[in-house]
Amino acid sequence: MAYRNTPIINFPIGNFKNISLKFQAPGTYDDSSWGLHLGTDFDAPENAKVFSIGRGVVVYSKLHPGEFSEDGKILKRNWGGIMIIAHKDLRNKKVFYSLYGHLGKRYFKKGDAIELGDFIGTVGKAMSESNGIWENEHLHFAIYDGPFHGKVLPGYFKEENKNTKLEYWKEPMSFINTYNPKSHTI
């Protein structure tokens, strides 16, 4: 697949004020360790607009809903709506991926060309299938530069799972702030 050059990038969500979970923070849910968080969670209300960080191509766009039991107990937490966009870094000609999780709506599908700032989706409602059955409304945003084989990427790293390597994941805020001089800082 030919990937599109990405000359500049910017943040995926406007006017964010709160980050509820930082990159590589330990995640503990339902009394168990999920490992190290592989992205940054931007708290945002339901239906907040989510934008592409830069020019690219959608390589994954699906719903991975969470599950409730018949009596309303959480059986499984998941991504909800997720989109992954491939970008080509002009500095080193390598491909990297931006990942957007817990999307209520997704406006692009696999194979679609994306431009910087395209309105790609919205933040999903808390405790819904589209947000993966999480208590808070937020965008999980991550940067990945490892191999991509067309399958969903994880949100957490656990050494024993062997489904990814920690070095493939970049701290999103620093990545955007150092990619180009035109991106704004927090």
PDB file of C-alpha atoms in Angstrom:
ATOM      1  CA  MET A   1       0.000   0.000   0.000  1.00  0.00           C
ATOM      2  CA  ALA A   2       1.282   3.458  -0.858  1.00  0.00           C
ATOM      3  CA  TYR A   3       1.262   5.746   2.129  1.00  0.00           C
ATOM      4  CA  ARG A   4       0.853   9.495   1.901  1.00  0.00           C
ATOM      5  CA  ASN A   5       3.574  11.892   3.006  1.00  0.00           C
ATOM      6  CA  THR A   6       2.650  13.724   6.193  1.00  0.00           C
ATOM      7  CA  PRO A   7       4.421  17.102   6.186  1.00  0.00           C
ATOM      8  CA  ILE A   8       2.855  18.467   9.399  1.00  0.00           C
ATOM      9  CA  ILE A   9       0.725  17.126  12.246  1.00  0.00           C
ATOM     10  CA  ASN A  10      -1.426  18.555  15.007  1.00  0.00           C
ATOM     11  CA  PHE A  11      -3.512  17.412  17.975  1.00  0.00           C
ATOM     12  CA  PRO A  12      -6.613  15.249  17.407  1.00  0.00           C
ATOM     13  CA  ILE A  13      -8.978  17.101  19.683  1.00  0.00           C
ATOM     14  CA  GLY A  14      -9.459  20.803  20.333  1.00  0.00           C
ATOM     15  CA  ASN A  15      -9.724  22.586  23.658  1.00  0.00           C
ATOM     16  CA  PHE A  16      -8.771  19.582  25.750  1.00  0.00           C
ATOM     17  CA  LYS A  17      -8.060  20.514  29.338  1.00  0.00           C
ATOM     18  CA  ASN A  18      -7.803  17.192  31.110  1.00  0.00           C
ATOM     19  CA  ILE A  19      -5.739  14.106  30.445  1.00  0.00           C
ATOM     20  CA  SER A  20      -7.204  11.290  32.522  1.00  0.00           C
ATOM     21  CA  LEU A  21      -4.550   8.671  31.788  1.00  0.00           C
ATOM     22  CA  LYS A  22      -1.050   9.356  30.532  1.00  0.00           C
ATOM     23  CA  PHE A  23       1.234   7.319  28.304  1.00  0.00           C
ATOM     24  CA  GLN A  24       2.759   4.305  30.095  1.00  0.00           C
ATOM     25  CA  ALA A  25       0.675   4.874  33.235  1.00  0.00           C
ATOM     26  CA  PRO A  26      -0.232   1.583  34.928  1.00  0.00           C
ATOM     27  CA  GLY A  27      -3.832   0.630  34.248  1.00  0.00           C
ATOM     28  CA  THR A  28      -5.865  -1.242  36.848  1.00  0.00           C
ATOM     29  CA  TYR A  29      -9.509  -2.006  36.155  1.00  0.00           C
ATOM     30  CA  ASP A  30     -11.916  -4.454  37.683  1.00  0.00           C
ATOM     31  CA  ASP A  31      -9.261  -5.317  40.314  1.00  0.00           C
ATOM     32  CA  SER A  32      -6.715  -6.522  37.775  1.00  0.00           C
ATOM     33  CA  SER A  33      -3.638  -5.026  36.159  1.00  0.00           C
ATOM     34  CA  TRP A  34      -4.021  -4.296  32.460  1.00  0.00           C
ATOM     35  CA  GLY A  35      -0.381  -3.269  32.078  1.00  0.00           C
ATOM     36  CA  LEU A  36       1.080  -0.008  30.797  1.00  0.00           C
ATOM     37  CA  HIS A  37      -1.191   2.401  28.933  1.00  0.00           C
ATOM     38  CA  LEU A  38      -0.025   2.808  25.319  1.00  0.00           C
ATOM     39  CA  GLY A  39      -1.651   6.151  24.603  1.00  0.00           C
ATOM     40  CA  THR A  40      -2.971   9.347  26.135  1.00  0.00           C
ATOM     41  CA  ASP A  41      -6.604   9.657  27.228  1.00  0.00           C
ATOM     42  CA  PHE A  42      -8.080  13.088  26.507  1.00  0.00           C
ATOM     43  CA  ASP A  43     -11.254  13.648  28.524  1.00  0.00           C
ATOM     44  CA  ALA A  44     -13.918  15.066  26.229  1.00  0.00           C
ATOM     45  CA  PRO A  45     -17.714  15.065  26.249  1.00  0.00           C
ATOM     46  CA  GLU A  46     -19.850  12.756  24.154  1.00  0.00           C
ATOM     47  CA  ASN A  47     -19.923  13.865  20.507  1.00  0.00           C
ATOM     48  CA  ALA A  48     -16.784  16.035  20.828  1.00  0.00           C
ATOM     49  CA  LYS A  49     -15.188  16.261  17.393  1.00  0.00           C
ATOM     50  CA  VAL A  50     -12.045  14.221  16.681  1.00  0.00           C
ATOM     51  CA  PHE A  51      -9.702  15.279  13.870  1.00  0.00           C
ATOM     52  CA  SER A  52      -6.955  13.567  11.897  1.00  0.00           C
ATOM     53  CA  ILE A  53      -3.525  14.594  13.159  1.00  0.00           C
ATOM     54  CA  GLY A  54      -2.184  14.674   9.607  1.00  0.00           C
ATOM     55  CA  ARG A  55      -2.366  13.502   6.039  1.00  0.00           C
ATOM     56  CA  GLY A  56      -2.627   9.725   5.689  1.00  0.00           C
ATOM     57  CA  VAL A  57      -4.677   6.668   4.774  1.00  0.00           C
ATOM     58  CA  VAL A  58      -7.159   4.820   7.001  1.00  0.00           C
ATOM     59  CA  VAL A  59      -5.881   1.270   7.520  1.00  0.00           C
ATOM     60  CA  TYR A  60      -8.426   0.171  10.140  1.00  0.00           C
ATOM     61  CA  SER A  61     -11.903   1.376  11.123  1.00  0.00           C
ATOM     62  CA  LYS A  62     -14.220  -0.899  13.101  1.00  0.00           C
ATOM     63  CA  LEU A  63     -16.418  -1.229  16.150  1.00  0.00           C
ATOM     64  CA  HIS A  64     -15.086  -3.420  18.975  1.00  0.00           C
ATOM     65  CA  PRO A  65     -17.973  -3.118  21.433  1.00  0.00           C
ATOM     66  CA  GLY A  66     -17.782  -3.881  25.107  1.00  0.00           C
ATOM     67  CA  GLU A  67     -20.223  -6.401  26.574  1.00  0.00           C
ATOM     68  CA  PHE A  68     -22.736  -6.387  29.431  1.00  0.00           C
ATOM     69  CA  SER A  69     -24.351  -9.403  31.094  1.00  0.00           C
ATOM     70  CA  GLU A  70     -28.141  -9.685  31.111  1.00  0.00           C
ATOM     71  CA  ASP A  71     -28.183  -8.244  34.641  1.00  0.00           C
ATOM     72  CA  GLY A  72     -26.064  -5.230  33.593  1.00  0.00           C
ATOM     73  CA  LYS A  73     -22.632  -6.287  34.851  1.00  0.00           C
ATOM     74  CA  ILE A  74     -19.600  -5.500  32.723  1.00  0.00           C
ATOM     75  CA  LEU A  75     -18.363  -8.649  31.012  1.00  0.00           C
ATOM     76  CA  LYS A  76     -15.783  -7.124  28.697  1.00  0.00           C
ATOM     77  CA  ARG A  77     -14.289  -3.686  28.134  1.00  0.00           C
ATOM     78  CA  ASN A  78     -12.998  -2.915  24.658  1.00  0.00           C
ATOM     79  CA  TRP A  79     -12.129  -0.184  22.161  1.00  0.00           C
ATOM     80  CA  GLY A  80     -15.637   0.662  21.035  1.00  0.00           C
ATOM     81  CA  GLY A  81     -15.176   2.561  17.769  1.00  0.00           C
ATOM     82  CA  ILE A  82     -11.538   2.577  16.675  1.00  0.00           C
ATOM     83  CA  MET A  83      -9.699   4.071  13.704  1.00  0.00           C
ATOM     84  CA  ILE A  84      -6.042   3.696  12.729  1.00  0.00           C
ATOM     85  CA  ILE A  85      -4.461   6.005  10.140  1.00  0.00           C
ATOM     86  CA  ALA A  86      -1.087   5.370   8.437  1.00  0.00           C
ATOM     87  CA  HIS A  87       1.205   8.344   7.836  1.00  0.00           C
ATOM     88  CA  LYS A  88       4.615   8.650   6.168  1.00  0.00           C
ATOM     89  CA  ASP A  89       7.153  10.693   8.114  1.00  0.00           C
ATOM     90  CA  LEU A  90       8.971  13.057   5.734  1.00  0.00           C
ATOM     91  CA  ARG A  91      11.957  13.242   8.088  1.00  0.00           C
ATOM     92  CA  ASN A  92      12.893   9.556   7.803  1.00  0.00           C
ATOM     93  CA  LYS A  93      10.452   8.140   5.176  1.00  0.00           C
ATOM     94  CA  LYS A  94       9.127   5.622   7.741  1.00  0.00           C
ATOM     95  CA  VAL A  95       5.463   4.856   8.282  1.00  0.00           C
ATOM     96  CA  PHE A  96       3.821   5.581  11.633  1.00  0.00           C
ATOM     97  CA  TYR A  97       0.231   5.146  12.765  1.00  0.00           C
ATOM     98  CA  SER A  98      -2.167   7.329  14.719  1.00  0.00           C
ATOM     99  CA  LEU A  99      -4.802   5.439  16.700  1.00  0.00           C
ATOM    100  CA  TYR A 100      -8.127   6.920  17.843  1.00  0.00           C
ATOM    101  CA  GLY A 101     -10.140   4.828  20.315  1.00  0.00           C
ATOM    102  CA  HIS A 102     -13.610   5.051  21.921  1.00  0.00           C
ATOM    103  CA  LEU A 103     -15.187   6.795  18.929  1.00  0.00           C
ATOM    104  CA  GLY A 104     -18.959   7.137  18.950  1.00  0.00           C
ATOM    105  CA  LYS A 105     -19.055   7.786  15.219  1.00  0.00           C
ATOM    106  CA  ARG A 106     -16.457   7.092  12.538  1.00  0.00           C
ATOM    107  CA  TYR A 107     -16.741   8.996   9.263  1.00  0.00           C
ATOM    108  CA  PHE A 108     -14.040   7.222   7.249  1.00  0.00           C
ATOM    109  CA  LYS A 109     -13.419   3.601   6.293  1.00  0.00           C
ATOM    110  CA  LYS A 110     -10.389   1.500   5.468  1.00  0.00           C
ATOM    111  CA  GLY A 111      -8.668   2.795   2.321  1.00  0.00           C
ATOM    112  CA  ASP A 112      -9.930   6.380   2.585  1.00  0.00           C
ATOM    113  CA  ALA A 113      -7.398   9.179   2.077  1.00  0.00           C
ATOM    114  CA  ILE A 114      -7.244  11.644   4.968  1.00  0.00           C
ATOM    115  CA  GLU A 115      -5.974  15.210   5.218  1.00  0.00           C
ATOM    116  CA  LEU A 116      -4.683  17.132   8.221  1.00  0.00           C
ATOM    117  CA  GLY A 117      -7.647  18.260  10.327  1.00  0.00           C
ATOM    118  CA  ASP A 118     -10.298  16.071   8.665  1.00  0.00           C
ATOM    119  CA  PHE A 119     -13.269  15.525  10.996  1.00  0.00           C
ATOM    120  CA  ILE A 120     -12.895  11.740  11.382  1.00  0.00           C
ATOM    121  CA  GLY A 121     -15.296  10.962  14.228  1.00  0.00           C
ATOM    122  CA  THR A 122     -16.749  11.822  17.615  1.00  0.00           C
ATOM    123  CA  VAL A 123     -16.114  10.771  21.209  1.00  0.00           C
ATOM    124  CA  GLY A 124     -18.435   7.948  22.299  1.00  0.00           C
ATOM    125  CA  LYS A 125     -20.935   8.072  25.159  1.00  0.00           C
ATOM    126  CA  ALA A 126     -19.730   6.685  28.514  1.00  0.00           C
ATOM    127  CA  MET A 127     -20.743   3.080  29.285  1.00  0.00           C
ATOM    128  CA  SER A 128     -21.863   2.435  25.712  1.00  0.00           C
ATOM    129  CA  GLU A 129     -20.757  -0.043  23.054  1.00  0.00           C
ATOM    130  CA  SER A 130     -19.179   2.787  21.072  1.00  0.00           C
ATOM    131  CA  ASN A 131     -16.893   3.761  23.959  1.00  0.00           C
ATOM    132  CA  GLY A 132     -16.144   0.137  24.852  1.00  0.00           C
ATOM    133  CA  ILE A 133     -17.989   0.225  28.212  1.00  0.00           C
ATOM    134  CA  TRP A 134     -15.748   2.752  29.987  1.00  0.00           C
ATOM    135  CA  GLU A 135     -17.028   5.040  32.745  1.00  0.00           C
ATOM    136  CA  ASN A 136     -15.612   8.269  31.360  1.00  0.00           C
ATOM    137  CA  GLU A 137     -16.023   9.831  27.963  1.00  0.00           C
ATOM    138  CA  HIS A 138     -12.595  10.227  26.412  1.00  0.00           C
ATOM    139  CA  LEU A 139     -10.463   9.807  23.332  1.00  0.00           C
ATOM    140  CA  HIS A 140      -7.676   7.250  23.599  1.00  0.00           C
ATOM    141  CA  PHE A 141      -4.995   8.576  21.271  1.00  0.00           C
ATOM    142  CA  ALA A 142      -1.769   6.731  20.459  1.00  0.00           C
ATOM    143  CA  ILE A 143       1.219   6.810  18.104  1.00  0.00           C
ATOM    144  CA  TYR A 144       2.653   3.492  16.884  1.00  0.00           C
ATOM    145  CA  ASP A 145       5.607   2.902  14.560  1.00  0.00           C
ATOM    146  CA  GLY A 146       5.935  -0.877  14.570  1.00  0.00           C
ATOM    147  CA  PRO A 147       4.725  -3.420  12.028  1.00  0.00           C
ATOM    148  CA  PHE A 148       1.022  -3.350  11.193  1.00  0.00           C
ATOM    149  CA  HIS A 149      -0.704  -6.483   9.890  1.00  0.00           C
ATOM    150  CA  GLY A 150      -4.254  -5.229   9.448  1.00  0.00           C
ATOM    151  CA  LYS A 151      -5.395  -6.224  12.950  1.00  0.00           C
ATOM    152  CA  VAL A 152      -6.488  -4.058  15.845  1.00  0.00           C
ATOM    153  CA  LEU A 153      -3.655  -2.796  18.057  1.00  0.00           C
ATOM    154  CA  PRO A 154      -3.682  -3.109  21.860  1.00  0.00           C
ATOM    155  CA  GLY A 155      -4.333  -0.277  24.303  1.00  0.00           C
ATOM    156  CA  TYR A 156      -2.082  -1.705  27.018  1.00  0.00           C
ATOM    157  CA  PHE A 157       1.300  -3.414  27.151  1.00  0.00           C
ATOM    158  CA  LYS A 158       1.972  -6.503  29.245  1.00  0.00           C
ATOM    159  CA  GLU A 159       5.318  -8.232  28.801  1.00  0.00           C
ATOM    160  CA  GLU A 160       3.779 -11.702  29.016  1.00  0.00           C
ATOM    161  CA  ASN A 161       1.205 -11.050  26.253  1.00  0.00           C
ATOM    162  CA  LYS A 162       3.824 -10.636  23.502  1.00  0.00           C
ATOM    163  CA  ASN A 163       1.252  -8.878  21.259  1.00  0.00           C
ATOM    164  CA  THR A 164       3.413  -5.765  20.873  1.00  0.00           C
ATOM    165  CA  LYS A 165       6.709  -4.237  21.919  1.00  0.00           C
ATOM    166  CA  LEU A 166       6.851  -1.170  24.117  1.00  0.00           C
ATOM    167  CA  GLU A 167       9.480   0.476  21.877  1.00  0.00           C
ATOM    168  CA  TYR A 168       6.939   0.622  19.018  1.00  0.00           C
ATOM    169  CA  TRP A 169       4.840   3.137  20.968  1.00  0.00           C
ATOM    170  CA  LYS A 170       5.638   6.859  21.260  1.00  0.00           C
ATOM    171  CA  GLU A 171       4.504   9.338  23.865  1.00  0.00           C
ATOM    172  CA  PRO A 172       1.836  11.182  21.803  1.00  0.00           C
ATOM    173  CA  MET A 173       2.231  14.678  23.237  1.00  0.00           C
ATOM    174  CA  SER A 174       6.002  14.757  22.724  1.00  0.00           C
ATOM    175  CA  PHE A 175       5.707  13.164  19.293  1.00  0.00           C
ATOM    176  CA  ILE A 176       3.345  15.883  18.059  1.00  0.00           C
ATOM    177  CA  ASN A 177       5.245  18.721  19.728  1.00  0.00           C
ATOM    178  CA  THR A 178       8.555  17.672  18.148  1.00  0.00           C
ATOM    179  CA  TYR A 179       7.303  16.559  14.711  1.00  0.00           C
ATOM    180  CA  ASN A 180       7.156  20.045  13.277  1.00  0.00           C
ATOM    181  CA  PRO A 181       7.461  23.615  14.498  1.00  0.00           C
ATOM    182  CA  LYS A 182       3.894  24.454  13.442  1.00  0.00           C
ATOM    183  CA  SER A 183       2.139  22.165  15.935  1.00  0.00           C
ATOM    184  CA  HIS A 184       0.956  23.982  19.020  1.00  0.00           C
ATOM    185  CA  THR A 185       2.042  23.148  22.547  1.00  0.00           C
ATOM    186  CA  ILE A 186      -0.064  22.675  25.613  1.00  0.00           C
TER     187      ILE A 186
END
